[in-house]
mmCIF file of C-alpha atoms in Angstrom:
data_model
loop_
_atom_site.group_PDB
_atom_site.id
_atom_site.type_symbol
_atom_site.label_atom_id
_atom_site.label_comp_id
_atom_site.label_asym_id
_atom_site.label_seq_id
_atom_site.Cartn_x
_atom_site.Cartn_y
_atom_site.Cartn_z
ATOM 1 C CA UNK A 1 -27.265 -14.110 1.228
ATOM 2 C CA UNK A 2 -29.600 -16.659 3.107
ATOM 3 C CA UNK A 3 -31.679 -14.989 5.369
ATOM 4 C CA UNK A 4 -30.482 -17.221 8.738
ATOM 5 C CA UNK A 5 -26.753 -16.491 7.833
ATOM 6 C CA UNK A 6 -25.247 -14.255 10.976
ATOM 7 C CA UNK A 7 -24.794 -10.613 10.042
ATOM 8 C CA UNK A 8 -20.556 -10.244 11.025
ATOM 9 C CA UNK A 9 -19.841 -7.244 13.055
ATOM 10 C CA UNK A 10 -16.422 -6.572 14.445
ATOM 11 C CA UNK A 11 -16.365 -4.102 17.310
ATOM 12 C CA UNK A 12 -12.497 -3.293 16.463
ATOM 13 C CA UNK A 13 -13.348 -2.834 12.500
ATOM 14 C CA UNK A 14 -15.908 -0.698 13.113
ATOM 15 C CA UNK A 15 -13.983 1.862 15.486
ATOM 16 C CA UNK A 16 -11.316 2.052 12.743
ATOM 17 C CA UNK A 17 -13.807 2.889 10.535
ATOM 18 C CA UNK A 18 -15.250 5.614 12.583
ATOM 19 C CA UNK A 19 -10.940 6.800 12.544
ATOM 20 C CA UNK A 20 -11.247 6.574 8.865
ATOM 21 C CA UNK A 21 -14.251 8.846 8.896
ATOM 22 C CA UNK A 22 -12.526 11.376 11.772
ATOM 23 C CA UNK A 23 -8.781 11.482 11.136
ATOM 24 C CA UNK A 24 -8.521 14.351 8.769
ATOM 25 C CA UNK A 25 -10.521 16.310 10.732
ATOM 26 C CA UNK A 26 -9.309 15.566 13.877
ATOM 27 C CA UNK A 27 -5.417 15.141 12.564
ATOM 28 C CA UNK A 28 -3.619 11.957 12.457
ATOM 29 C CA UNK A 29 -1.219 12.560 15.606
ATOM 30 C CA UNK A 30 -2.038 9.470 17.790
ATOM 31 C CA UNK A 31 -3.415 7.396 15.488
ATOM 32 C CA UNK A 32 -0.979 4.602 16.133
ATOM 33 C CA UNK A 33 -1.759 4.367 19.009
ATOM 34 C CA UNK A 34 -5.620 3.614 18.027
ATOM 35 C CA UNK A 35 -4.791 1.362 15.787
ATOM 36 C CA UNK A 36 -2.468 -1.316 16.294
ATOM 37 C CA UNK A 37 -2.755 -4.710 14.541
ATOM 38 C CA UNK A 38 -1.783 -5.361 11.212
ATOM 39 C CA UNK A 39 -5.036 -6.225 10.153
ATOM 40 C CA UNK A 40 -6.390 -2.430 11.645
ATOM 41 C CA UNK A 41 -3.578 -0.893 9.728
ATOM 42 C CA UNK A 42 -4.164 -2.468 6.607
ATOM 43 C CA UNK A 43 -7.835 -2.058 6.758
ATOM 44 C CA UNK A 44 -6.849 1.558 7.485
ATOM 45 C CA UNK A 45 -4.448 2.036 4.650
ATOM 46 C CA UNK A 46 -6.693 -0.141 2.254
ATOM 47 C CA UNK A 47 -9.478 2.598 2.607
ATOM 48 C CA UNK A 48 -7.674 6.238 2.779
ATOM 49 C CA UNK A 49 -9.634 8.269 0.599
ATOM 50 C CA UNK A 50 -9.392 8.386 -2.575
ATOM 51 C CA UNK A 51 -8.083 12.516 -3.110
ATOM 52 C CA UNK A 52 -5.603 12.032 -0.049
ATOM 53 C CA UNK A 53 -2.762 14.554 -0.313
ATOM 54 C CA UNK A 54 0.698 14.504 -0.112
ATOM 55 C CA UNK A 55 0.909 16.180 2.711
ATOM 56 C CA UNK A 56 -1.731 14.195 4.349
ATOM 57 C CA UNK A 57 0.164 10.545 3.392
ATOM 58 C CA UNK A 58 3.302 12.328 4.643
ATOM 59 C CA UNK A 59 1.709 13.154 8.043
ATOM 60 C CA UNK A 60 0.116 9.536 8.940
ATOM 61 C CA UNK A 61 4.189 8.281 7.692
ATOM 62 C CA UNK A 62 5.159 10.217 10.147
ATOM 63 C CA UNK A 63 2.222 8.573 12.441
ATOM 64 C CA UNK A 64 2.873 5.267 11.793
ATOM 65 C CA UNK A 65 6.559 5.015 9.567
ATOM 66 C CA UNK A 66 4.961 3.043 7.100
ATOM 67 C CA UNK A 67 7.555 3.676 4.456
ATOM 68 C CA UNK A 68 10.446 2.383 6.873
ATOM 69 C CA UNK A 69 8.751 0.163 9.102
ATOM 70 C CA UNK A 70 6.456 -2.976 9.073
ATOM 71 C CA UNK A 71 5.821 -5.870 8.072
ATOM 72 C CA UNK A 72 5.749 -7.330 4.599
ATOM 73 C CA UNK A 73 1.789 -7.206 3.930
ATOM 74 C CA UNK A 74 1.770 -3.282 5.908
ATOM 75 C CA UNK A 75 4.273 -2.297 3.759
ATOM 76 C CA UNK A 76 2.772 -3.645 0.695
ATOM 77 C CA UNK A 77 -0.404 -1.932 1.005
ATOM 78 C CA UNK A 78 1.373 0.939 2.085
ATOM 79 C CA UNK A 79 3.262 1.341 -0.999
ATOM 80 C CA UNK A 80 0.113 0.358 -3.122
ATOM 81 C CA UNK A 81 -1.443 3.863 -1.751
ATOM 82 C CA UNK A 82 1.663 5.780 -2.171
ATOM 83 C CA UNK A 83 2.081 4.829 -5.893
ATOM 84 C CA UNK A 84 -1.246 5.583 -6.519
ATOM 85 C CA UNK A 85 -1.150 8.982 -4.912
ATOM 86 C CA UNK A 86 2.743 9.614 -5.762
ATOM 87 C CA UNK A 87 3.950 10.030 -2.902
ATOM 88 C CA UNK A 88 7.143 10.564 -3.710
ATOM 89 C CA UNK A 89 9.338 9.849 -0.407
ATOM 90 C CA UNK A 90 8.496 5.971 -0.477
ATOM 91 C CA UNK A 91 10.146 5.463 -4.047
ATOM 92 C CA UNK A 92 13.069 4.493 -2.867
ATOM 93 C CA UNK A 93 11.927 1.783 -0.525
ATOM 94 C CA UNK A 94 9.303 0.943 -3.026
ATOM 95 C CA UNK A 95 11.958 0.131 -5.279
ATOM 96 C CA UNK A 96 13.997 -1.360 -2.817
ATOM 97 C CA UNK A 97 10.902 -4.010 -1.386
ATOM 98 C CA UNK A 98 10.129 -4.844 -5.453
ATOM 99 C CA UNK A 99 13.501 -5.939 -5.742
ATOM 100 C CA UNK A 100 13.605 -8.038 -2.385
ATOM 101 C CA UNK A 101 10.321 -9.391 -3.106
ATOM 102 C CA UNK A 102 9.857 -12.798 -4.866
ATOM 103 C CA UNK A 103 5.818 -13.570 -4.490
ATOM 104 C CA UNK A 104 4.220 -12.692 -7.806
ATOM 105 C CA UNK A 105 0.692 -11.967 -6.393
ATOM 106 C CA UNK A 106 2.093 -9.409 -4.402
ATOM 107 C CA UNK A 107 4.204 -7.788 -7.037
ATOM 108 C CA UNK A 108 1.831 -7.589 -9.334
ATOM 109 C CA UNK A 109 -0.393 -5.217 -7.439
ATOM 110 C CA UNK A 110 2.419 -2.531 -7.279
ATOM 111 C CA UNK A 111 3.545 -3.514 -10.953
ATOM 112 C CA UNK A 112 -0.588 -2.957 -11.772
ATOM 113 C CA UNK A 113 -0.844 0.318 -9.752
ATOM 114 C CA UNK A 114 3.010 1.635 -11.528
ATOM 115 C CA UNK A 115 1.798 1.422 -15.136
ATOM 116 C CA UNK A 116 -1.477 3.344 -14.687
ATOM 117 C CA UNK A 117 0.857 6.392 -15.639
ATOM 118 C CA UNK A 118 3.569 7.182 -18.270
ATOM 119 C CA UNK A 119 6.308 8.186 -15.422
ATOM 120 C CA UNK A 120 4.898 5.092 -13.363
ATOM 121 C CA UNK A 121 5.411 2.593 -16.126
ATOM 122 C CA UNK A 122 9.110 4.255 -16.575
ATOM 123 C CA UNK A 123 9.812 3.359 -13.384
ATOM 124 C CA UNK A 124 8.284 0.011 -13.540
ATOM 125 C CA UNK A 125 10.220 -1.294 -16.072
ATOM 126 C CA UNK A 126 13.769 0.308 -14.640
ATOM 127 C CA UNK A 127 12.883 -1.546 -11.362
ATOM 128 C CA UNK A 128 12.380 -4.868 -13.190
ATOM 129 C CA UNK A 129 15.071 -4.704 -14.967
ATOM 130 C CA UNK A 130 17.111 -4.572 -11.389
ATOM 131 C CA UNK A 131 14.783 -7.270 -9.938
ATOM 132 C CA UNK A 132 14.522 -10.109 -12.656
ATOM 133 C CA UNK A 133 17.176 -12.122 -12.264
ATOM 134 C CA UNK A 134 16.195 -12.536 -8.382
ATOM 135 C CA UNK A 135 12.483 -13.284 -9.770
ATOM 136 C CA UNK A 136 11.339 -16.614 -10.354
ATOM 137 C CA UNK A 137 10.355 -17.480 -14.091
ATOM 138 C CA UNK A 138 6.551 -17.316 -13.477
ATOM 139 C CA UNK A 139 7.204 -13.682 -12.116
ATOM 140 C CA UNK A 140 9.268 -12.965 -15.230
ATOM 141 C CA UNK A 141 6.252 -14.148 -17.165
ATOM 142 C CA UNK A 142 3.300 -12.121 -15.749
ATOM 143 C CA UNK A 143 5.403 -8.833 -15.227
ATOM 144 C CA UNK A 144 6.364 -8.580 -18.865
ATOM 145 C CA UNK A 145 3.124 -9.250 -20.249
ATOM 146 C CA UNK A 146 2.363 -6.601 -18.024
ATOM 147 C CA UNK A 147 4.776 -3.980 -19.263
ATOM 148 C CA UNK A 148 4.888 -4.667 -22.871
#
């Protein structure tokens, strides 16, 4: 990086990282209320740690209601982390969101994160065969190759 390039600092960034560093300590009750945006959530989902616990993902759900509630790139991310630490109370909706959704990018990073295990890849390829014919061809495409 040039050397007379401004160093980026956001005030609200760092305070949710300083949450991120706290919360299981300190307990997640009241979190939502620290962190409010979508882009603080998702920057808060996008860096849980990596050997979060059930019980932990099912205690900042009951925080925030990530599972039920939010918007389309919350939920996404949201889902991303409870695939990858099976959390086992989003499947439904999971399933439910993968069939609703249509934008390949964004399918493909839950298809991705389902077939790094045996049960997850299962499951991937029961929900696609609900989903495909509301999937556009290019979606067809890339999700196959994936699951082949």
């Amino acid at each position: 990086v040039p050397s007379n390039i401004t160093t980026v600092s956001s005030e609200d960034f760092i305070a949710i990282d300083n949450i991120q560093k706290n919360w299981r300590t300190a307990g997640s009750k009241g979190l939502s209320k620290k962190i409010k945006s979508t882009t603080e959530k998702q920057h808060f989902i996008d860096y849980l740690p990596a050997n979060i616990t059930v019980e932990e993902m099912t205690a900042i759900d009951n925080e925030f209601s990530f599972t039920k509630n939010g918007n389309f790139v919350i939920k996404r991310q949201w889902f991303i982390q409870a695939i990858r630490h099976q959390y086992k109370t989003a499947y439904p909706p999971i399933e439910q969101f993968m069939i609703a959704t249509s934008r390949t990018g964004s399918l493909m990073s839950l298809y991705k994160e389902l077939v790094k295990t045996p049960d997850g890849k299962t499951r991937a390829k029961q929900i696609f065969d609900k989903a495909k014919p509301g999937y556009h061809a290019t979606t067809i495409q890339a999700v196959e190759s994936l699951l082949k």
